[in-house]
Amino acid sequence: MSPKEEIDILTAKLHHLNHAYYVLDSSEVSDYEFDKLLLELQNLENKYPQYKHSNSPTERVGGTVTKNFDTVLHKRPMLSLSNTYSMQELYEWDERVKKGLMPLAVDNTPEYICEQKFDGVAISLIYQNGKLSKAITRGDGTKGDDITANAKTIKTIPLQLKGTDWPDEIEVRGEVFFTWQSFDKLNKMQDENGEPPYANPRNTASGTLKLQDSAIVASRNLDCYSYNLLIDNQIFNTHEESINALQKWGFHISPTWKKCNNIDEVWQYINDWEQKRKHLPLATDGVVIKVNKYAHQQELGMTAKSPRWAIAYKYKSESAITELQKVTYQVGRTGAITPVANLKPVLLGGTVVKRATLHNADEIQRLDLHENDYVFVEKAGEIIPKITGIDTSKRSIGANKIQFINTCPQCSTPLVRHADEAAWYCMNETGCQPQILGKIEHFVHRKAMDIDGLGEGKLQILYENKLINNVSDLYALTYENIFGLKKIYTDEDTGKNKEISFQQKTSQNLIVAIQKSTLIPFERVLFALGIKYVGATVSEKLVTYFKSMDNIQNATLEELKNAPEIGEKIAESIYQWLRNDTNIEILSRLRAAGLQFVKEETQILNESNKLAGITMLATGTFEHFSREQIEAKIEANGARLLSGVSAKLNYLVAGNDAGPSKLEKATKLGVTIISEHDFIKMLE
């Protein structure tokens, strides 16, 4: 078989497997087998680039860097829909549709297609000869940005259409979105990196599509539902037929759509989904209703802004109105300032809401917030309270406009805003209490140094007693200087006094936990230091590449940039952190305390290639190995060690006390869970 034929066959097979896994939720091969096929294709494409398909499955991993996005005119305008908010308005629209169809001598009774209105970002996908040729954002409706490289990383957007009965050129409209699961995962990474969380899935999806590096887009796991087919010479009679064709050609179609024979059935659909939609994996805010027959759509036509044959019914958000009592400001461990609205308590969605995030200075400006305003509060995605608007009719005469602070609320240091960020920062990281305590909280976290027994309250006691001012001070603590320390505080919610104290057992356990933390491997120590942008995954990459802290400290900025998957922003952050006198002193004290600053090398490195091409992860405790030893043995026998459970994980090695969340997620994703005994047998 020629190289071209091999590439053609592998490309077709991987397109099929991608569609089965991400669209049909069906695993026809193991992740290990899939990765082997993908690696085989990559190797062939590298060797014979002239035979690589323009829409190869290897494009899914990203890697293209786009400095500027070209502006592209839409062949057909991407119009917005008119909205309706009540049963009466919906039935009035139905009457207008029927009236518009009356000139038709026959077949003038409309039927409708109902679809959930997803809270994402509209996209136009152009296919020529069955291949994705261009992806364009909505923009202003007449023109948008060419984001083809980023769209190719979204696994539910087909690169090559299935079958052969598609027209030479088609346009498919869709909605790009984050599932709640993917959005939560992204915000956990933000938290690990000491960065403010993203405000909501929709805005984050929009921003992600405009990122310059498509590899970052690929890592964020965006999804896409397709919902509309546009062809110059229409080959279908109804929207229903088009949706079925899109599904057959490999597009990801939401299973929530339904054909309704009349407006009464439409209203029933709306009522049925008012509660059901809350269990969907992504945010929705209404229902889109479309006239099904294309002949009817053509007869009804368009207005300047929207089609007459479609309308959006918007569900009423759970909202309440309450008084803004004050705006306070939280300081994160990286110095990022987050404004918080403190509200007169109000019942919303079964819970009492007292606070709502305002995200950043731009949000305060957008809302035009004034002192003691009456604000509308909603639950974003049914979970997080947010302020959506102001009742200006209740605004007090002469009320002062709320201005974002210009100095730190804790230490009065002037705030700084970086050119490419929305957040303002306090740069006094060594003298600002919330930053100091935030860094230590991060350091002792179970995913970092795993020093149990040091919650926020106990850290506060140690700080106030001048026993800790940075992470290295933890290793100077003794039983004698912490036993008996206590603090009385007033609970904000109950108003009652409570006590936090270091009792005998608590003090003993803490000293033991601090001593045990000196055995934590280097990659977790590096993560624990809390260097901006250096999360758990980046720490592993750095340690694997540089092997020791000495090598990282001695590396030039250019050498840091050249490390695998370490971009300019991360490299600059590491370089500057390591040249700060305070940080140099902290590292020196941590070294003296015996922390691990060298990647552990073992005698079993490069033991065999029996696990080559496999991805593995270990959780729990083991009989024959320590956690670090079993991870080393995984890599020593050719497997790739992943940092968490994902769809790309082949095997989870589960020992005693295995993490229940890892086991649950692995089971849900169909990952093979094996015991320590099974793992040893794989090496025989």
XYZ file of C-alpha atoms in Angstrom:
684
model
C 0.000 0.000 0.000
C 1.371 3.431 -0.919
C 1.892 6.168 1.735
C -0.909 8.202 0.146
C -3.331 5.296 0.446
C -2.313 4.702 4.072
C -2.909 8.372 4.896
C -6.270 8.359 3.093
C -7.453 5.244 4.949
C -6.243 6.430 8.368
C -7.776 9.871 7.833
C -11.179 8.413 6.951
C -11.062 5.967 9.864
C -10.152 8.631 12.424
C -12.874 10.970 11.156
C -15.337 8.116 11.641
C -14.071 7.313 15.151
C -14.113 10.986 16.171
C -17.739 11.293 15.054
C -18.724 8.097 16.865
C -17.094 9.195 20.121
C -17.943 12.906 20.315
C -21.262 13.050 18.468
C -22.806 9.605 18.909
C -21.244 8.999 22.369
C -20.046 5.587 21.189
C -16.548 4.178 21.756
C -15.729 1.802 18.904
C -12.087 1.482 19.953
C -10.183 2.144 23.175
C -8.475 5.496 23.703
C -5.182 3.639 23.467
C -6.038 2.280 20.016
C -7.298 5.689 18.886
C -4.101 7.412 20.050
C -1.989 4.798 18.269
C -3.861 5.430 15.004
C -3.527 9.196 15.422
C 0.202 8.887 16.127
C 0.604 6.659 13.087
C -1.140 9.273 10.933
C 0.985 12.087 12.367
C 4.160 10.183 11.611
C 3.048 9.502 8.032
C 2.034 13.145 7.512
C 5.395 14.333 8.827
C 7.156 11.975 6.435
C 4.883 12.654 3.445
C 3.438 16.172 3.987
C 2.331 16.340 0.334
C -0.367 13.728 1.079
C -1.752 15.336 4.238
C -5.462 16.223 3.984
C -6.342 19.873 4.571
C -8.860 18.680 7.171
C -6.746 15.956 8.744
C -7.828 14.695 12.202
C -4.405 15.826 13.424
C -5.696 19.417 13.080
C -7.839 18.796 16.166
C -4.874 19.311 18.508
C -4.346 22.880 17.301
C -1.001 24.624 17.141
C -1.728 27.373 14.615
C -0.968 30.875 15.908
C -3.047 33.627 14.290
C -1.799 37.179 14.880
C -4.805 38.836 13.224
C -8.206 37.466 12.194
C -9.334 38.327 8.689
C -12.750 39.959 8.338
C -15.088 38.003 6.045
C -18.402 39.076 4.525
C -21.250 36.665 5.189
C -22.798 35.312 2.014
C -26.144 35.473 3.820
C -26.721 37.878 6.749
C -26.767 36.297 10.212
C -29.953 37.940 11.457
C -31.166 38.031 15.035
C -34.588 36.776 16.138
C -37.473 38.725 17.586
C -38.252 37.798 21.185
C -41.503 36.989 22.935
C -42.054 36.543 26.654
C -45.653 35.394 27.089
C -48.237 32.933 25.812
C -50.331 35.798 24.445
C -47.432 37.227 22.395
C -46.632 33.761 21.060
C -50.219 33.148 19.907
C -50.313 36.609 18.316
C -47.192 35.694 16.329
C -48.898 32.462 15.222
C -51.833 34.522 13.935
C -49.463 36.744 11.955
C -47.838 33.659 10.421
C -51.223 32.243 9.397
C -52.274 35.583 7.944
C -49.028 35.773 5.968
C -49.702 32.322 4.493
C -53.328 33.006 3.543
C -52.500 34.018 -0.088
C -51.381 30.422 -0.671
C -54.268 28.583 -2.345
C -53.355 25.274 -0.661
C -51.031 24.043 2.045
C -51.262 27.201 4.122
C -51.355 25.576 7.597
C -48.010 26.070 9.371
C -46.191 23.428 11.353
C -43.321 24.365 13.607
C -39.921 23.118 14.752
C -39.030 23.868 18.382
C -35.394 23.932 19.515
C -33.769 24.931 22.763
C -32.124 28.360 22.608
C -28.594 27.710 23.818
C -26.536 30.413 25.481
C -23.466 30.254 23.283
C -21.793 31.952 20.333
C -23.202 31.807 16.801
C -20.895 30.482 14.097
C -21.112 30.003 10.326
C -19.405 26.929 8.849
C -18.704 26.761 5.109
C -18.126 23.364 3.484
C -16.840 22.879 -0.058
C -16.843 19.394 -1.542
C -17.561 17.990 1.893
C -14.583 19.634 3.619
C -14.642 22.455 6.165
C -13.187 25.434 4.322
C -14.073 28.376 6.547
C -15.532 29.179 9.972
C -16.790 32.699 10.625
C -18.095 34.432 13.753
C -21.415 36.274 13.625
C -19.722 39.674 14.012
C -22.194 42.433 13.190
C -24.391 40.064 11.168
C -23.033 41.122 7.780
C -19.357 40.355 8.385
C -17.396 38.386 10.954
C -13.936 37.068 11.795
C -12.328 34.065 10.111
C -11.606 31.672 13.004
C -11.173 28.500 10.935
C -8.019 27.299 12.746
C -9.767 27.541 16.113
C -12.998 25.937 14.894
C -11.070 22.911 13.621
C -10.112 22.064 17.214
C -13.776 21.642 18.229
C -14.345 17.916 17.999
C -18.101 18.115 17.302
C -17.537 20.226 14.184
C -16.894 17.740 11.346
C -13.805 18.418 9.253
C -15.016 16.000 6.557
C -18.701 15.270 5.974
C -19.951 11.711 6.140
C -21.614 10.099 3.125
C -21.617 11.484 -0.433
C -25.042 13.045 -0.971
C -24.206 16.564 0.186
C -24.172 19.551 -2.229
C -20.827 20.913 -3.423
C -21.147 23.935 -1.135
C -23.206 24.313 2.009
C -23.352 26.732 4.924
C -24.200 25.414 8.372
C -25.120 27.669 11.266
C -24.383 26.513 14.786
C -23.806 27.506 18.398
C -20.411 27.103 20.068
C -20.594 26.646 23.824
C -19.024 25.381 27.021
C -20.766 22.606 28.891
C -21.031 23.311 32.601
C -18.482 20.546 33.209
C -15.891 22.033 30.845
C -16.489 25.549 32.193
C -16.063 24.389 35.797
C -12.834 22.603 34.843
C -11.518 25.780 33.206
C -12.308 27.850 36.295
C -10.613 25.287 38.539
C -7.488 25.779 36.431
C -7.883 29.559 36.859
C -8.097 29.040 40.617
C -4.985 26.825 40.601
C -3.130 29.581 38.758
C -4.326 32.235 41.192
C -6.390 33.961 38.531
C -9.958 35.327 38.845
C -12.621 32.899 37.575
C -14.273 33.522 34.216
C -17.642 35.237 34.576
C -19.895 32.997 32.482
C -19.697 30.272 29.826
C -21.000 32.374 26.926
C -18.522 35.244 27.209
C -15.702 32.794 27.830
C -16.636 30.799 24.718
C -16.628 34.018 22.702
C -13.213 35.005 24.044
C -11.810 31.509 23.494
C -12.780 31.554 19.798
C -10.681 34.731 19.408
C -7.539 33.362 21.078
C -4.473 33.540 18.844
C -3.113 30.102 19.766
C -5.380 27.295 18.543
C -3.624 24.800 20.855
C -5.075 26.670 23.841
C -8.502 26.610 22.179
C -8.170 22.836 21.737
C -7.339 22.361 25.426
C -10.540 24.108 26.551
C -12.886 21.488 25.099
C -15.500 23.672 23.406
C -18.585 22.018 21.926
C -20.927 22.932 19.066
C -24.551 22.213 18.176
C -25.515 22.714 14.514
C -29.068 23.850 13.808
C -29.470 25.326 10.329
C -28.558 24.361 6.752
C -28.288 26.931 3.973
C -27.882 25.962 0.298
C -28.134 28.038 -2.890
C -30.393 25.474 -4.561
C -32.418 23.980 -1.746
C -32.766 20.210 -2.044
C -35.078 19.766 0.949
C -38.671 20.797 1.530
C -38.552 21.317 5.287
C -36.290 22.336 8.117
C -36.952 18.902 9.631
C -35.438 17.206 6.558
C -32.393 19.510 6.751
C -31.788 18.683 10.430
C -31.957 14.964 9.678
C -29.516 15.437 6.781
C -27.088 17.391 8.977
C -27.162 14.587 11.508
C -26.522 12.005 8.784
C -23.585 14.055 7.460
C -21.910 14.023 10.881
C -23.008 17.214 12.633
C -23.770 17.348 16.344
C -27.506 18.030 16.690
C -29.177 18.724 20.013
C -31.661 15.925 20.772
C -34.054 18.492 22.276
C -35.681 19.565 18.980
C -39.249 18.554 18.115
C -41.760 19.067 15.296
C -45.084 20.541 16.440
C -48.230 20.500 14.324
C -49.727 23.673 15.779
C -49.111 26.478 18.263
C -50.786 24.546 21.113
C -48.141 21.832 20.784
C -45.469 24.557 20.732
C -46.784 25.932 24.033
C -46.779 22.426 25.480
C -43.129 22.000 24.423
C -42.239 25.300 26.113
C -43.919 24.222 29.351
C -42.372 20.754 29.249
C -38.857 22.166 28.958
C -39.104 24.979 31.507
C -37.807 22.663 34.238
C -36.202 19.927 32.097
C -33.754 22.414 30.558
C -32.097 22.892 33.944
C -30.769 19.339 33.697
C -29.103 19.905 30.313
C -25.274 19.994 30.273
C -25.212 23.644 29.134
C -27.015 26.923 29.674
C -30.290 27.690 27.853
C -32.511 30.746 28.077
C -35.474 29.970 25.854
C -36.942 28.190 22.836
C -36.518 28.986 19.129
C -39.664 28.348 17.071
C -39.330 28.070 13.283
C -41.881 27.502 10.542
C -40.973 24.067 9.214
C -41.726 24.240 5.456
C -39.292 26.212 3.310
C -42.082 27.269 0.950
C -43.809 28.879 3.927
C -40.579 30.561 5.062
C -40.117 32.030 1.583
C -43.695 33.297 1.534
C -43.352 34.961 4.937
C -39.987 36.579 4.141
C -37.879 38.841 6.325
C -37.932 42.224 7.984
C -34.764 44.317 7.953
C -33.633 42.746 11.237
C -35.196 39.316 11.570
C -37.129 36.573 9.740
C -40.917 36.618 10.023
C -40.952 32.811 10.059
C -39.048 32.392 13.339
C -39.243 33.765 16.862
C -37.540 33.168 20.214
C -39.563 32.565 23.348
C -37.477 33.680 26.354
C -37.964 31.980 29.690
C -38.265 34.325 32.626
C -35.095 34.099 34.675
C -35.393 33.553 38.390
C -34.863 37.105 39.516
C -35.512 39.417 42.425
C -35.007 43.070 43.183
C -33.164 44.194 46.287
C -31.087 47.050 47.638
C -27.359 47.319 47.099
C -25.973 48.056 50.541
C -22.319 48.443 49.603
C -19.576 47.234 47.290
C -16.601 45.544 48.895
C -13.406 44.310 47.282
C -11.669 40.948 47.662
C -7.924 40.553 47.143
C -6.762 37.253 45.654
C -3.393 35.605 46.208
C -2.032 37.093 42.973
C -3.300 40.543 43.979
C -6.294 40.482 41.602
C -9.116 42.678 42.941
C -12.675 41.351 42.641
C -15.625 43.647 43.486
C -18.532 42.080 45.398
C -22.046 43.511 45.736
C -23.336 43.184 49.295
C -27.122 43.060 49.111
C -30.069 43.329 51.413
C -30.888 39.607 51.820
C -33.460 38.402 49.287
C -34.977 34.973 48.551
C -34.032 33.723 45.087
C -34.454 30.188 43.765
C -35.050 28.766 47.212
C -31.946 30.304 48.815
C -31.218 33.607 50.530
C -28.861 35.736 48.435
C -26.691 38.264 50.260
C -23.875 38.788 47.788
C -23.306 38.816 44.044
C -20.089 39.093 42.070
C -19.468 42.203 39.992
C -16.456 40.587 38.257
C -14.374 43.674 37.486
C -14.281 47.454 37.010
C -15.748 47.209 33.504
C -18.870 45.487 34.863
C -19.476 48.269 37.406
C -19.113 50.797 34.586
C -21.434 48.844 32.290
C -24.165 48.636 34.919
C -23.797 52.346 35.778
C -24.041 51.352 39.433
C -24.851 54.008 42.076
C -24.870 53.875 45.873
C -27.961 52.189 47.364
C -29.348 51.313 43.939
C -32.132 48.763 43.690
C -30.709 46.007 41.551
C -32.146 43.050 39.653
C -30.468 39.834 40.756
C -30.582 36.606 38.749
C -28.942 33.221 39.064
C -26.499 32.758 36.228
C -26.941 29.215 34.972
C -29.320 28.667 37.884
C -26.315 28.725 40.248
C -24.272 31.918 40.648
C -26.052 35.163 41.630
C -25.354 38.099 39.337
C -26.664 41.637 38.945
C -28.338 42.066 35.577
C -29.683 45.596 35.796
C -30.780 48.596 37.847
C -34.241 49.951 38.663
C -33.309 53.586 38.080
C -36.817 54.752 39.065
C -35.910 53.907 42.669
C -32.527 55.648 42.593
C -32.097 58.331 45.247
C -31.665 61.886 43.986
C -28.011 62.821 44.166
C -26.837 59.213 44.656
C -23.118 58.936 43.979
C -21.891 56.786 41.151
C -19.785 53.867 42.378
C -16.196 54.257 41.281
C -13.841 51.313 41.250
C -11.144 51.766 43.870
C -7.664 52.887 42.844
C -5.807 51.600 45.909
C -5.780 48.191 47.591
C -8.543 47.883 50.238
C -6.125 46.018 52.522
C -2.777 47.779 52.224
C -3.574 51.007 50.288
C -1.062 50.251 47.535
C -2.003 51.902 44.181
C -3.605 49.381 41.840
C -2.195 48.480 38.425
C -4.042 47.210 35.355
C -2.122 45.238 32.739
C -2.828 46.077 29.116
C -4.243 42.655 28.181
C -6.310 41.976 31.321
C -9.637 43.146 32.759
C -8.562 42.819 36.404
C -6.758 45.418 38.529
C -3.904 44.203 40.741
C -2.276 45.137 44.028
C 1.442 44.662 43.447
C 2.388 44.613 47.164
C 2.584 40.833 47.339
C 4.930 40.712 50.345
C 3.049 43.213 52.503
C -0.625 42.689 51.648
C -2.278 40.320 54.156
C -4.813 38.609 51.816
C -2.059 37.927 49.278
C 0.274 36.577 51.961
C -2.379 34.275 53.433
C -3.711 33.345 49.985
C -0.259 32.189 48.894
C 0.147 30.100 52.043
C -3.357 28.609 51.616
C -2.381 27.591 48.092
C 0.926 26.157 49.320
C -0.675 23.892 51.957
C -3.506 22.676 49.679
C -3.783 18.890 49.295
C -2.904 19.135 45.570
C 0.245 21.051 46.480
C 2.148 20.335 49.743
C -0.816 18.538 51.350
C -0.338 20.038 54.836
C -3.591 19.085 56.534
C -5.058 21.072 59.438
C -4.296 24.597 58.221
C -7.578 26.171 57.204
C -8.129 29.890 56.742
C -8.884 30.462 60.443
C -5.757 28.763 61.759
C -3.555 30.520 59.211
C -5.042 33.801 60.424
C -4.058 32.936 64.022
C -0.477 32.124 63.006
C -0.230 35.318 60.961
C -1.631 37.535 63.704
C 0.830 36.003 66.169
C 3.672 36.869 63.765
C 4.629 33.214 63.305
C 4.178 33.147 59.506
C 4.632 35.770 56.825
C 5.480 33.500 53.893
C 5.489 29.786 53.070
C 9.024 29.168 54.327
C 7.978 30.227 57.864
C 5.849 27.062 58.096
C 9.019 24.983 58.476
C 10.111 27.017 61.527
C 6.912 26.228 63.446
C 7.219 24.064 66.547
C 4.713 22.386 68.811
C 5.736 24.728 71.638
C 4.997 27.956 69.770
C 1.597 26.941 68.372
C -0.017 24.896 71.178
C -2.699 26.914 72.970
C -3.096 29.656 70.351
C -6.717 30.616 69.797
C -8.990 33.238 68.324
C -12.582 34.300 69.009
C -14.508 35.555 65.985
C -18.111 36.427 65.088
C -19.826 34.307 62.443
C -21.161 36.656 59.732
C -24.245 34.563 59.034
C -25.349 33.709 62.584
C -23.862 36.619 64.537
C -22.640 34.149 67.184
C -19.134 34.039 68.631
C -16.995 31.029 67.703
C -13.522 29.873 68.680
C -10.646 28.439 66.659
C -7.752 27.021 68.640
C -4.654 24.852 68.463
C -5.361 21.988 70.865
C -2.774 19.329 71.748
C -3.713 16.796 69.048
C -4.216 19.508 66.413
C -0.780 20.952 67.128
C 0.946 17.568 67.050
C -0.735 16.570 63.784
C 0.196 19.844 62.129
C 3.898 19.538 62.952
C 3.905 15.948 61.629
C 2.114 17.053 58.412
C 4.667 19.820 57.851
C 7.542 17.359 58.294
C 5.923 14.834 55.907
C 5.525 17.533 53.257
C 9.300 17.601 52.735
C 8.849 14.314 50.838
C 6.419 15.824 48.309
C 7.925 15.501 44.783
C 9.446 18.497 43.019
C 6.635 19.099 40.516
C 4.137 19.648 43.333
C 6.585 21.867 45.214
C 6.935 24.022 42.099
C 3.154 24.221 41.754
C 2.823 25.068 45.474
C 5.055 28.139 45.087
C 2.129 29.855 43.384
C 4.016 31.446 40.497
C 1.495 33.221 38.283
C 0.281 31.062 35.349
C 2.167 28.012 36.688
C -0.565 25.489 37.448
C -0.159 21.768 38.110
C 0.200 20.809 34.434
C 2.733 23.548 33.650
C 4.734 22.526 36.735
C 4.946 18.948 35.489
C 6.097 20.118 32.044
C 8.805 22.334 33.569
C 10.098 19.646 35.922
C 10.159 17.011 33.174
C 12.140 19.354 30.917
C 14.507 21.100 33.369
C 14.839 18.326 36.004
C 15.837 20.675 38.862
C 15.119 24.082 40.373
C 18.750 25.039 39.774
C 18.255 24.508 36.047
C 15.031 26.547 36.061
C 16.674 29.385 38.011
C 19.699 29.445 35.718
C 17.630 29.329 32.510
C 17.503 32.441 30.353
C 14.161 33.911 29.345
C 14.659 32.492 25.859
C 15.391 29.011 27.246
C 12.209 29.138 29.318
C 10.201 30.153 26.239
C 11.645 27.230 24.297
C 10.520 24.646 26.855
C 7.646 22.472 25.550
C 4.230 24.134 25.911
C 5.653 27.100 27.861
C 4.614 30.287 26.090
C 5.983 33.806 26.373
C 3.580 34.921 29.125
C 4.348 31.930 31.364
C 8.101 32.189 30.732
C 8.122 35.902 31.585
C 6.214 35.256 34.827
C 8.628 32.499 35.931
C 11.698 34.528 34.977
C 10.605 37.598 36.952
C 9.472 35.586 39.995
C 12.840 33.867 40.265
C 14.671 37.196 40.204
C 12.739 38.720 43.076
C 14.934 39.030 46.208
C 12.139 37.943 48.557
C 11.403 34.846 46.484
C 15.100 33.961 46.305
C 15.246 34.082 50.111
C 12.089 31.922 50.415
C 13.583 29.310 48.071
C 16.802 29.279 50.083
C 14.902 28.621 53.331
C 12.776 25.903 51.711
C 15.911 24.189 50.451
C 17.347 24.308 53.974
C 14.120 22.768 55.284
C 14.689 19.784 52.997
C 12.031 20.265 50.309
C 12.467 18.426 47.019
C 13.908 20.619 44.263
C 15.175 17.869 41.971
C 13.095 15.479 39.882
C 13.332 12.056 41.488
C 15.317 9.720 39.277
C 14.832 6.014 39.904
C 16.606 2.849 38.875
C 13.650 1.733 36.752
C 13.839 4.473 34.128
C 13.500 3.187 30.563
C 12.760 -0.287 31.882
C 10.736 -1.361 28.837
C 8.326 -0.229 26.115
C 5.546 -2.615 27.167
C 3.188 0.283 27.867
C 4.213 2.426 24.887
C 1.397 4.586 23.568
C -0.786 4.090 26.659
C -1.971 6.896 28.952
C -2.257 6.085 32.667
C -2.993 7.665 36.021
C -2.674 6.287 39.580
C -4.887 7.074 42.567
C -4.889 5.825 46.156
C -2.245 3.919 48.124
C -0.489 0.740 46.997
C 0.960 -2.398 48.570
C 4.179 -2.713 46.562
C 4.839 0.897 45.548
C 4.589 4.412 46.879
C 2.448 6.734 44.744
C 5.572 8.366 43.296
C 7.153 4.961 42.563
C 4.157 3.630 40.663
C 3.995 6.855 38.623
C 7.711 6.514 37.859
C 7.198 2.874 36.842
C 4.340 3.894 34.530
C 6.639 6.296 32.697
C 9.616 3.928 32.866
C 7.708 1.364 30.819
C 6.711 3.748 28.056
C 3.269 4.993 29.169
C 2.364 8.666 29.361
C 1.300 9.810 32.836
C -1.708 12.140 32.756
C -2.446 14.727 35.446
C -6.173 13.944 35.699
C -9.029 11.755 34.511
C -10.182 12.642 30.996
C -11.527 10.979 27.860
C -7.911 10.490 26.746
C -7.047 8.318 29.764
C -6.683 4.610 28.941
C -6.138 3.130 32.400
C -6.732 4.318 35.958
C -4.634 2.293 38.428
C -6.726 2.318 41.604
C -5.214 1.401 44.954
C -6.654 1.496 48.464
C -8.499 4.719 49.406
C -8.717 5.648 45.731
C -10.239 9.078 45.127
C -14.027 8.579 44.720
C -14.346 11.522 42.316
C -11.652 10.017 40.056
C -13.337 6.610 40.108
C -16.753 8.107 39.368
C -15.446 10.211 36.487
C -13.446 7.292 35.057
C -16.516 5.056 35.141
C -18.617 7.738 33.449
C -16.038 8.202 30.680
C -15.554 4.468 30.146
C -11.928 4.507 31.317
C -10.584 1.054 32.244
C -9.972 0.836 36.002
C -7.303 -1.689 37.037
C -5.804 -2.817 40.328
C -2.158 -2.769 41.363
C -2.072 -6.524 40.630
C -3.451 -5.930 37.108
C -0.793 -3.251 36.548
C 2.024 -5.608 37.572
C 0.654 -8.290 35.212
C 0.763 -5.799 32.317
C 4.518 -5.524 32.866
C 5.188 -9.283 32.839
